[in-house]
Coordinates of C-alpha atoms and ligand atoms in Angstrom, one line a residue:
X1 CA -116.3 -101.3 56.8
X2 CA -116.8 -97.9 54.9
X3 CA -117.3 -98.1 51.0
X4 CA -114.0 -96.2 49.7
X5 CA -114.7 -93.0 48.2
X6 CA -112.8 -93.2 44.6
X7 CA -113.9 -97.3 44.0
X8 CA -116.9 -98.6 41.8
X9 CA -117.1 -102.2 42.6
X10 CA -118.7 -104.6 39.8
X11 CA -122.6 -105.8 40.0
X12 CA -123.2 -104.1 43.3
X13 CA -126.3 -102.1 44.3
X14 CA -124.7 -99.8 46.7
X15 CA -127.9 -98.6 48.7
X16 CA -129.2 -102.4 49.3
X17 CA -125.6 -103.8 50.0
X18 CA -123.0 -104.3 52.9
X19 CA -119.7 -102.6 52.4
X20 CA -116.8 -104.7 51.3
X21 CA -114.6 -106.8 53.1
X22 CA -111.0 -105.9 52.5
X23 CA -109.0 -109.1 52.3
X24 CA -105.2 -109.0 52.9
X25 CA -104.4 -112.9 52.1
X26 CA -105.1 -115.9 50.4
X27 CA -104.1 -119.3 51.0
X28 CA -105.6 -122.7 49.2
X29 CA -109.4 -122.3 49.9
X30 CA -108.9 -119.6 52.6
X31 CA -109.4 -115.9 52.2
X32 CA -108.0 -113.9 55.4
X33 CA -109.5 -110.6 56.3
X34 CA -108.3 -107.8 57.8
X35 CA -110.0 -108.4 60.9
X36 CA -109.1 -111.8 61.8
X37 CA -111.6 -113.8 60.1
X38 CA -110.7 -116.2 57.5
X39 CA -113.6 -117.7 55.4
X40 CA -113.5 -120.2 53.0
X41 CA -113.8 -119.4 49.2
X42 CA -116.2 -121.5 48.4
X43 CA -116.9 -119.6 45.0
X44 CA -113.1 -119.9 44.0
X45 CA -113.7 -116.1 43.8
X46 CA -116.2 -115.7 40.8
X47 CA -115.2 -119.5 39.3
X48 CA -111.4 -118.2 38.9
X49 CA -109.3 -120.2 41.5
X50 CA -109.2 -123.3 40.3
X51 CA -106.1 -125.3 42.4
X52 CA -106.2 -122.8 45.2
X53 CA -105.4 -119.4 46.1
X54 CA -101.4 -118.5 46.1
X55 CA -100.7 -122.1 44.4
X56 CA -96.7 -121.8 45.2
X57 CA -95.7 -123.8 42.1
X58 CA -97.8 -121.0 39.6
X59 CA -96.8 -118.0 42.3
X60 CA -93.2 -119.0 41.4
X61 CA -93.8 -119.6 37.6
X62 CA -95.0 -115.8 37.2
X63 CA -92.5 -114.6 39.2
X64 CA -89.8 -116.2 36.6
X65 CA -91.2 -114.7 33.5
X66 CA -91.3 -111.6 35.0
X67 CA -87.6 -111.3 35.2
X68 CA -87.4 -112.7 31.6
X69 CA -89.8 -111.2 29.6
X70 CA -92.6 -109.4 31.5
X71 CA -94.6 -108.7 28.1
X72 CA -94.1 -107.6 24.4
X73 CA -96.0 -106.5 21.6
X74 CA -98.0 -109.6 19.8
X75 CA -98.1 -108.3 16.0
X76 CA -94.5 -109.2 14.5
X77 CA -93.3 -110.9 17.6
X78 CA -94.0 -114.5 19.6
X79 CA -92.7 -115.7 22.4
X80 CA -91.8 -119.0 23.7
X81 CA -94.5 -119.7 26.6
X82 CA -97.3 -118.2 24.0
X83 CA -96.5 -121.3 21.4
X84 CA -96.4 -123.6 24.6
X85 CA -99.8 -122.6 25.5
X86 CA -100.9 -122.8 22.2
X87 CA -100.0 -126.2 21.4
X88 CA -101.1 -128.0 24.6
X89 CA -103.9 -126.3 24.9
X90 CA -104.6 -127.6 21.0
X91 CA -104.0 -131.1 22.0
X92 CA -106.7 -130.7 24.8
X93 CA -109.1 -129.1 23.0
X94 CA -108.9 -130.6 19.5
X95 CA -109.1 -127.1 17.9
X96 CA -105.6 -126.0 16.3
X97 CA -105.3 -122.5 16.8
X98 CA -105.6 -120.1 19.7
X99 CA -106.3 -116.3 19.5
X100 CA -105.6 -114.5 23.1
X101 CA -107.8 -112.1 24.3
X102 CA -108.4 -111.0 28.7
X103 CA -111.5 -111.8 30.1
X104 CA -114.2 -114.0 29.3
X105 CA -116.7 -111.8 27.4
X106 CA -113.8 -110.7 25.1
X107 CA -113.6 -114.4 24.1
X108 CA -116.9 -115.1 23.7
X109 CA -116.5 -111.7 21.1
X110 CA -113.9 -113.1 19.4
X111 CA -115.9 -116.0 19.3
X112 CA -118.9 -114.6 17.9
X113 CA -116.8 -112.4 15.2
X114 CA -114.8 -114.9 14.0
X115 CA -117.6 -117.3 13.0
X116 CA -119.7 -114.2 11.1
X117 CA -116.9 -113.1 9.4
X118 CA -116.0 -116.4 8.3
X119 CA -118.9 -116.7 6.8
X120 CA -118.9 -113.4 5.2
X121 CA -115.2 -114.3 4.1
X122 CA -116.9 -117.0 1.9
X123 CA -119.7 -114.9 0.8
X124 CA -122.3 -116.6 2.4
X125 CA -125.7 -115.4 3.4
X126 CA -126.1 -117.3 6.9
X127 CA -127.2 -114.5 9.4
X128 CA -128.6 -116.5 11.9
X129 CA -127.1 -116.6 15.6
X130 CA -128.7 -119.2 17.7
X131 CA -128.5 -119.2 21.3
X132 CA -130.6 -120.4 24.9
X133 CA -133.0 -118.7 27.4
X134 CA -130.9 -118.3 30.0
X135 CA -127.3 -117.9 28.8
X136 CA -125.0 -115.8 29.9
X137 CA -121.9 -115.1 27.6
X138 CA -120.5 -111.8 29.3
X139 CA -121.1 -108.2 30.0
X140 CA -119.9 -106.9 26.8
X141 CA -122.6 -105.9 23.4
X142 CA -121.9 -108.9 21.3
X143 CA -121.8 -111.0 24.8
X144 CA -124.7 -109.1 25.8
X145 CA -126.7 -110.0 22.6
X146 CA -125.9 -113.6 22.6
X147 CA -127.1 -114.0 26.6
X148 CA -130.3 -113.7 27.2
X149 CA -132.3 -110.7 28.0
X150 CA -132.1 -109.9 31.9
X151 CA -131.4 -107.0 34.8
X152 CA -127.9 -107.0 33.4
X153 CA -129.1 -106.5 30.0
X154 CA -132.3 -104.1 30.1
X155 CA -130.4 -100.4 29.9
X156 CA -128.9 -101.2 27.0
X157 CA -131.9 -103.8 25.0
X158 CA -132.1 -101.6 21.7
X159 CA -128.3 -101.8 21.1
X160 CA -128.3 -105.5 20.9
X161 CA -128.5 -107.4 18.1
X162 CA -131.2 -109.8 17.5
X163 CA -130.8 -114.1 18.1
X164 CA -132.9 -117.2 17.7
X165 CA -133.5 -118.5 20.9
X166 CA -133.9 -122.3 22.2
X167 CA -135.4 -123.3 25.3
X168 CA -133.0 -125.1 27.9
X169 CA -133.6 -128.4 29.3
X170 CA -132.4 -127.3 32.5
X171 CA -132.6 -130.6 34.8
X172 CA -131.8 -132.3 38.5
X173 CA -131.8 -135.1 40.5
X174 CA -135.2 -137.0 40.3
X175 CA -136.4 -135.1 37.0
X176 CA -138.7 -137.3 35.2
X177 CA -140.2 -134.7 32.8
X178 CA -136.2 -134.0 31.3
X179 CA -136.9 -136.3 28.4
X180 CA -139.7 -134.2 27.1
X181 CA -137.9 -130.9 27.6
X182 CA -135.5 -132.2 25.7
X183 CA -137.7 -133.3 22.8
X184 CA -139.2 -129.8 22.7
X185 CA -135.9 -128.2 23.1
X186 CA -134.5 -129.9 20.0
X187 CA -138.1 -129.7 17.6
X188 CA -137.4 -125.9 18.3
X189 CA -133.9 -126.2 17.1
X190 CA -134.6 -127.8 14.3
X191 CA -136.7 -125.8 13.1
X192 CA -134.5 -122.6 13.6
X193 CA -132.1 -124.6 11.8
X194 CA -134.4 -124.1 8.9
X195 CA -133.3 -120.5 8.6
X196 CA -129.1 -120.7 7.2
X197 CA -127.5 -120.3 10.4
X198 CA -123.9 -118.7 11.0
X199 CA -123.3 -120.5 14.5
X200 CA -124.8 -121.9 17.8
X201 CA -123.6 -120.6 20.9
X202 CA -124.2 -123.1 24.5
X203 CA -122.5 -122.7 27.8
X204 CA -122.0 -126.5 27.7
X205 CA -123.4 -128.6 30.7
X206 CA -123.4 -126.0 33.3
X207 CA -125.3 -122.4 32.5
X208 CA -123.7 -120.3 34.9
X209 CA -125.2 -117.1 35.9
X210 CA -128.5 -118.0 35.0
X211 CA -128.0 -119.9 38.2
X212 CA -126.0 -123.0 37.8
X213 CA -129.0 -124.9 35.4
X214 CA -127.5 -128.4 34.4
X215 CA -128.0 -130.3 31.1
X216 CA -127.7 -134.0 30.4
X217 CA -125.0 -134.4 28.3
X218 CA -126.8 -137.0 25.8
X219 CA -128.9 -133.3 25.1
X220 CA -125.4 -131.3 24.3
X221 CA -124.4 -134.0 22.4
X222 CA -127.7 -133.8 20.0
X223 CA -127.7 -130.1 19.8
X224 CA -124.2 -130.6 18.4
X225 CA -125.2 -133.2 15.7
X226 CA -128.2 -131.3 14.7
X227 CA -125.8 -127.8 14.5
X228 CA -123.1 -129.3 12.9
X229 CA -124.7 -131.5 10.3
X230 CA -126.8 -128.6 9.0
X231 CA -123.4 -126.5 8.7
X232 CA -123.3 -124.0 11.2
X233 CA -120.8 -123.4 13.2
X234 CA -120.6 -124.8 17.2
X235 CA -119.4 -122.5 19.7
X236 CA -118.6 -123.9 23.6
X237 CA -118.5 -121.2 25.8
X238 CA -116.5 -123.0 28.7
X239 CA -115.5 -119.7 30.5
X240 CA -116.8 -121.4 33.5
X241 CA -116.8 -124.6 32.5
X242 CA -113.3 -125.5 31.3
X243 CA -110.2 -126.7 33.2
X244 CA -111.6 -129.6 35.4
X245 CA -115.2 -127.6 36.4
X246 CA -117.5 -130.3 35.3
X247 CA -115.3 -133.4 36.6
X248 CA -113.4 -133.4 32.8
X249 CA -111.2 -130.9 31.5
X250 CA -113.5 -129.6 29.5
X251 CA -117.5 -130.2 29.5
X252 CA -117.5 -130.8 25.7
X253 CA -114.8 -133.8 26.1
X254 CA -118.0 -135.3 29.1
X255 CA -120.6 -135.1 26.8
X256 CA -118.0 -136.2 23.7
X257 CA -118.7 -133.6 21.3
X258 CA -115.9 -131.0 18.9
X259 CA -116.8 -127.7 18.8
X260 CA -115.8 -125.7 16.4
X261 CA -114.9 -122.4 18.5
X262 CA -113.9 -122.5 22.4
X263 CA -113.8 -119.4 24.5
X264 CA -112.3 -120.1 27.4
X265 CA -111.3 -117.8 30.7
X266 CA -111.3 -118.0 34.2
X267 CA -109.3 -121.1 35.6
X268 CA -107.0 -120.8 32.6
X269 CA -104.3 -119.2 34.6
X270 CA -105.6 -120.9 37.5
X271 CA -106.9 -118.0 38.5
X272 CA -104.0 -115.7 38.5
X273 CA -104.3 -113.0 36.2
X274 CA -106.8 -112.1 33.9
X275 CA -106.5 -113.5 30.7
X276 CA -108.5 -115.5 27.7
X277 CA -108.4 -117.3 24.6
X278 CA -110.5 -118.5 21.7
X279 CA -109.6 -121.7 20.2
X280 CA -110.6 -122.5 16.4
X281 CA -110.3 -125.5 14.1
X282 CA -107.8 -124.8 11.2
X283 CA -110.7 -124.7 9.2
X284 CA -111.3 -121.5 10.4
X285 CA -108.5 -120.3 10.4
X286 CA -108.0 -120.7 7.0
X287 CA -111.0 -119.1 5.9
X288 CA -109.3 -115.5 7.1
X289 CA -106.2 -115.9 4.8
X290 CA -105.9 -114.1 1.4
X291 CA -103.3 -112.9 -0.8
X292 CA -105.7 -110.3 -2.4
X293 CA -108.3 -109.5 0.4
X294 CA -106.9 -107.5 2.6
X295 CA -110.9 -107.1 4.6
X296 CA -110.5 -111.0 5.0
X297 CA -107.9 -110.4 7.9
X298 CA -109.2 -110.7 11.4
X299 CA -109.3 -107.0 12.5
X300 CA -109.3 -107.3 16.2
X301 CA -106.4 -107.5 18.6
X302 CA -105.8 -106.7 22.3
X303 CA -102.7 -104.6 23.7
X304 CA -102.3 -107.2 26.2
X305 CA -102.5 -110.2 23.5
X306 CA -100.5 -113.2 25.0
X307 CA -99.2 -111.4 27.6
X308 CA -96.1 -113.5 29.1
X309 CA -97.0 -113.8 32.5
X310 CA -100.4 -114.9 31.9
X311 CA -98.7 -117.6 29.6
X312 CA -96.7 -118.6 32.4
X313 CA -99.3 -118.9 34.8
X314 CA -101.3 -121.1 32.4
X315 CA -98.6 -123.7 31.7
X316 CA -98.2 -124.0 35.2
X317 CA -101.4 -124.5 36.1
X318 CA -102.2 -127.4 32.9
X319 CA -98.9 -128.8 34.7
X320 CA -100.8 -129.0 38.2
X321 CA -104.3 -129.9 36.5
X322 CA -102.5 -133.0 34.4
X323 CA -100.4 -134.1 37.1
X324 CA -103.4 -134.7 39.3
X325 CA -106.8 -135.3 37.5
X326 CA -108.2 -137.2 40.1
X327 CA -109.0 -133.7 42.0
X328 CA -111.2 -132.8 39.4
X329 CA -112.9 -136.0 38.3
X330 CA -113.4 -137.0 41.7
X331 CA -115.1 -133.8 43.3
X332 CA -118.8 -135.0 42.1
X333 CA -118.3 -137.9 44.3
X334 CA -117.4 -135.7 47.2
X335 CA -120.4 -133.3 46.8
X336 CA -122.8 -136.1 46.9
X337 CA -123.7 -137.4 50.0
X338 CA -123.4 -133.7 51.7
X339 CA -126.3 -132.8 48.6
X340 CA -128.1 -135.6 49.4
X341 CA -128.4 -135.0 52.9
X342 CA -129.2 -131.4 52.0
X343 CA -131.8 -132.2 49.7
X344 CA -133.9 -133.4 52.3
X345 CA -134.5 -130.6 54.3
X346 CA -137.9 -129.4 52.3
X347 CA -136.8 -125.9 51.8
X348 CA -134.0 -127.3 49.1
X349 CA -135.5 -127.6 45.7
X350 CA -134.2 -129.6 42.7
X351 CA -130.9 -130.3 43.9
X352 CA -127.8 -130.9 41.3
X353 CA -123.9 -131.5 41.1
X354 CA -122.1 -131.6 37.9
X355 CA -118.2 -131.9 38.9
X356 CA -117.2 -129.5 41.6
X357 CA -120.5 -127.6 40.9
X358 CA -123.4 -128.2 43.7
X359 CA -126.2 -126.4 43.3
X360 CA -130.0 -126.1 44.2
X361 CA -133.0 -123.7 44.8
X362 CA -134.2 -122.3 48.1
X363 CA -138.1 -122.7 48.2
X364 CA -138.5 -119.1 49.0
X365 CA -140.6 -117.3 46.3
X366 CA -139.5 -116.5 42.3
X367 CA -136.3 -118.3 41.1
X368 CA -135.0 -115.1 40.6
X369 CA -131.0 -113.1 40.6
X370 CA -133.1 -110.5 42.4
X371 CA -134.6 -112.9 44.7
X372 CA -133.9 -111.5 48.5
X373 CA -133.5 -114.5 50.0
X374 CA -129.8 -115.1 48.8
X375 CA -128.1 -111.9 50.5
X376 CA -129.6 -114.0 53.9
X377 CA -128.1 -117.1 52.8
X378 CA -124.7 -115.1 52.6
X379 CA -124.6 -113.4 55.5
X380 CA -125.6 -116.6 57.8
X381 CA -122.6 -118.3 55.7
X382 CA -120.2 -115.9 56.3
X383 CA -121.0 -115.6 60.4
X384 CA -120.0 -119.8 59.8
X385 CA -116.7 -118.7 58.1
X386 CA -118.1 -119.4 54.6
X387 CA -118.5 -117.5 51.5
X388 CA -121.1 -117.8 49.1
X389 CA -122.6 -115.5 46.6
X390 CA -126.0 -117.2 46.0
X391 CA -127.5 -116.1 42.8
X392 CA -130.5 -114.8 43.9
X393 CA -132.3 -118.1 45.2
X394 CA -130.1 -120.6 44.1
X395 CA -127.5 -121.2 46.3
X396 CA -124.6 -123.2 44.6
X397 CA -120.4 -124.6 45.7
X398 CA -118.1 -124.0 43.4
X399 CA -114.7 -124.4 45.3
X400 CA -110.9 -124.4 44.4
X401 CA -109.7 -128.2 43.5
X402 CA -107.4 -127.9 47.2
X403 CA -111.0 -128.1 49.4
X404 CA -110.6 -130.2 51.7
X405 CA -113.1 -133.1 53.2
X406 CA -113.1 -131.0 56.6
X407 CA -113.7 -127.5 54.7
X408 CA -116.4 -129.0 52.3
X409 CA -118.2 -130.3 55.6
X410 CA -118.3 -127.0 56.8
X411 CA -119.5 -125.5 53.9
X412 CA -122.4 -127.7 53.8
X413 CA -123.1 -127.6 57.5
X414 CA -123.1 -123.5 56.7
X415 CA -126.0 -124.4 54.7
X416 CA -127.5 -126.9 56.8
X417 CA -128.0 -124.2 59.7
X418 CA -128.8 -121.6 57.5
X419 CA -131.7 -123.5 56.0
X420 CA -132.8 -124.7 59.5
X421 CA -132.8 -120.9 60.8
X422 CA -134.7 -119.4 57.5
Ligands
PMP1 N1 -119.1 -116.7 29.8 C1 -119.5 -117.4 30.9 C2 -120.1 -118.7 30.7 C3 -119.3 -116.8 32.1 O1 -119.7 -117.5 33.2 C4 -118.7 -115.5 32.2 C5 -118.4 -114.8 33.6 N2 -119.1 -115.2 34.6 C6 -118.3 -114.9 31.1 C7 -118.5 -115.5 29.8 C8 -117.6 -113.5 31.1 O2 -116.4 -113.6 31.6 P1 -115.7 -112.3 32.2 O3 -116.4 -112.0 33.4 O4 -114.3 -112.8 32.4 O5 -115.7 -111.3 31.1

């Protein structure tokens, strides 16, 4: 296929990349293209689909709301399947109020504002942002700033803001140096936490774009006693993570700790339609209401704040992710013996699974996003009807929950004869 003359499609070096796809259907885990082929999504398209693609019972959901109420202005009005959202999604979270916002990045914003104003609310002096080498919060400036500095942030280096950062334990199977990292990882904190500190910011378990790098979740759970108990503020940014991702619904409930800020994204409408929220403790909230102060408001608000449909989608989806968990907390167990097997072959480096996520590194030069190697890996997958998107050399399966034991197999005996052929 041609590139289309009036598109610009996201990350994409034209002059070093193949031409799009176009894609005319989606079903469950399969995407259908126009000529024929059907591949599976074994991405869940950028970590959206979470049930499946076309999931009939949220297809139908969105198509009722649209009839009722397709969307309406946020400021001065509510709307029934908003407040639904809002109070299950506090009852799985812990956190009592939810601000809407539409893509990841503008939660992690939200995010980010809301615990510096907070401060600044109460007149305090903590400037401090802490955050790790490695993370990735989002493409816009206050996303930017908070993720660490890479190809997707160079261009624009001078306009971000400065943050303390911590290294990342990042571990896998048979690491027996990850006690140590961790040790080192959490001297450093502590001493950053010397300096008054507004918040913490952690992709939690599961760094995403910096290539799927795993923690322990004894280390998340530390980094949360040491951030909390010296005052700041903890903010989980489960974009990825959330809804069933890391075999719980959320990765802060597996390594048990309470955030004070979530910024969730992605499989919240199950992959749907784009939309995001920010969940805060009442605490918080409260910090932003005054009679007198009319700068104490939260200044910051989105045309397409709680928009209806999205809502819709959502609650249909919690219903699908509630009714069966076991599709979730069960996928680890699925991954394993294919990784295992995989992990073998001596071109697969530290190999890892948290929930549905598989991941490892392909012993081919610098553990790098620019790394080569991964635009092979995707081609060879896609001749075997899967698609990946390796990030560079890690090559990683993040499916929809609806992958089934015969499509999993193939995705993994993709790999199996593209590692044999590299
Ligand atoms: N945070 C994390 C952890 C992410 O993985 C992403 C997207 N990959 C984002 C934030 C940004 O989300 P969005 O692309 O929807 O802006």
């Amino acid at each position: 296929m041609a590139w289309h003359p009036h598109l610009w499609h996201p990350i994409t070096q034209v002059a070093r990349s193949d031409a799009p796809q176009r894609v005319v259907r989606a079903q469950g885990s399969l995407l259908q293209l126009e000529d024929g082929r059907e591949l599976i999504d074994a991405i869940s398209s950028w970590w959206v689909t979470l049930h499946g693609h076309a999931e009939p019972s949220i297809a139908e959901a969105i198509g009722r709301q649209a009839q009722q109420l397709e969307q309406v202005i946020f400021a001065n009005f509510s709307h029934s399947p908003a407040e639904q959202l809002a109070s299950r999604l506090s009852a799985l979270t812990g956190l009592e109020r939810l601000f809407f916002s539409d893509n990841g990045s503008s939660a992690v914003e939200v995010a980010l504002k809301m615990a510096w104003q907070w401060w600044r609310n109460q007149g305090s002096e903590r400037r401090q942002l802490i955050a790790f080498e490695g993370a990735y919060h989002g493409d816009t400036f206050g996303a930017m700033a908070v993720g660490d500095r890479s190809v997707f942030t160079e261009a624009f280096e001078d306009l971000l803001f400065d943050v303390t950062r911590l290294p990342w334990p990042a571990t896998h199977w048979g690491d027996e140096q990850v006690e140590e990292r961790e040790a080192a990882a959490l001297a450093v904190l502590s001493e950053a936490l010397q300096t008054p500190t507004a918040a913490l910011i952690v992709e939690p378990l599961i760094q995403g774009a910096a290539g799927m790098r795993m923690v322990r979740p004894q280390f998340l759970k530390a980094v949360a006693e040491l951030v909390q108990s010296s005052g700041a503020l903890l903010i989980a940014d489960e974009v990825m993570t959330g809804f069933g991702r890391t075999g719980a619904v959320f990765a802060c409930q597996r390594a048990g700790i309470q955030p004070d800020l979530v910024a969730l994204s992605k499989g919240l409408t199950g992959g749907f339609l784009p939309m995001a929220v920010t969940m805060a403790s009442e605490r918080i909230y409260a910090g932003f209401i005054s009679e007198s102060e009319p700068t104490a408001t939260f200044f910051h608000g989105h045309s397409f704040t709680a928009n209806p449909l999205g809502c819709a989608a959502a609650l249909a989806s919690l219903d699908l992710l509630e009714a069966n968990p076991e599709r979730y907390s069960g996928f680890e167990a699925r991954h394993q013996p294919h990784l295992t097997a995989l992990s073998n072959h001596p071109k697969v480096l530290h190999a890892r699974c948290t929930g549905t996520v598989a991941a490892f590194e392909l012993d081919a030069g610098e553990t790098s996003y620019l790394n080569p190697i991964g635009k092979t890996v995707q081609r060879h997958c896609i001749e075997q009807g899967v698609y990946l998107r390796p990030l560079g050399n890690v090559v990683y399966l993040l499916p929809p929950l609806c992958t089934s034991d015969a499509q999993l197999e193939q995705c993994y005996e993709a790999l199996r004869s593209c590692l044999d052929q590299l």
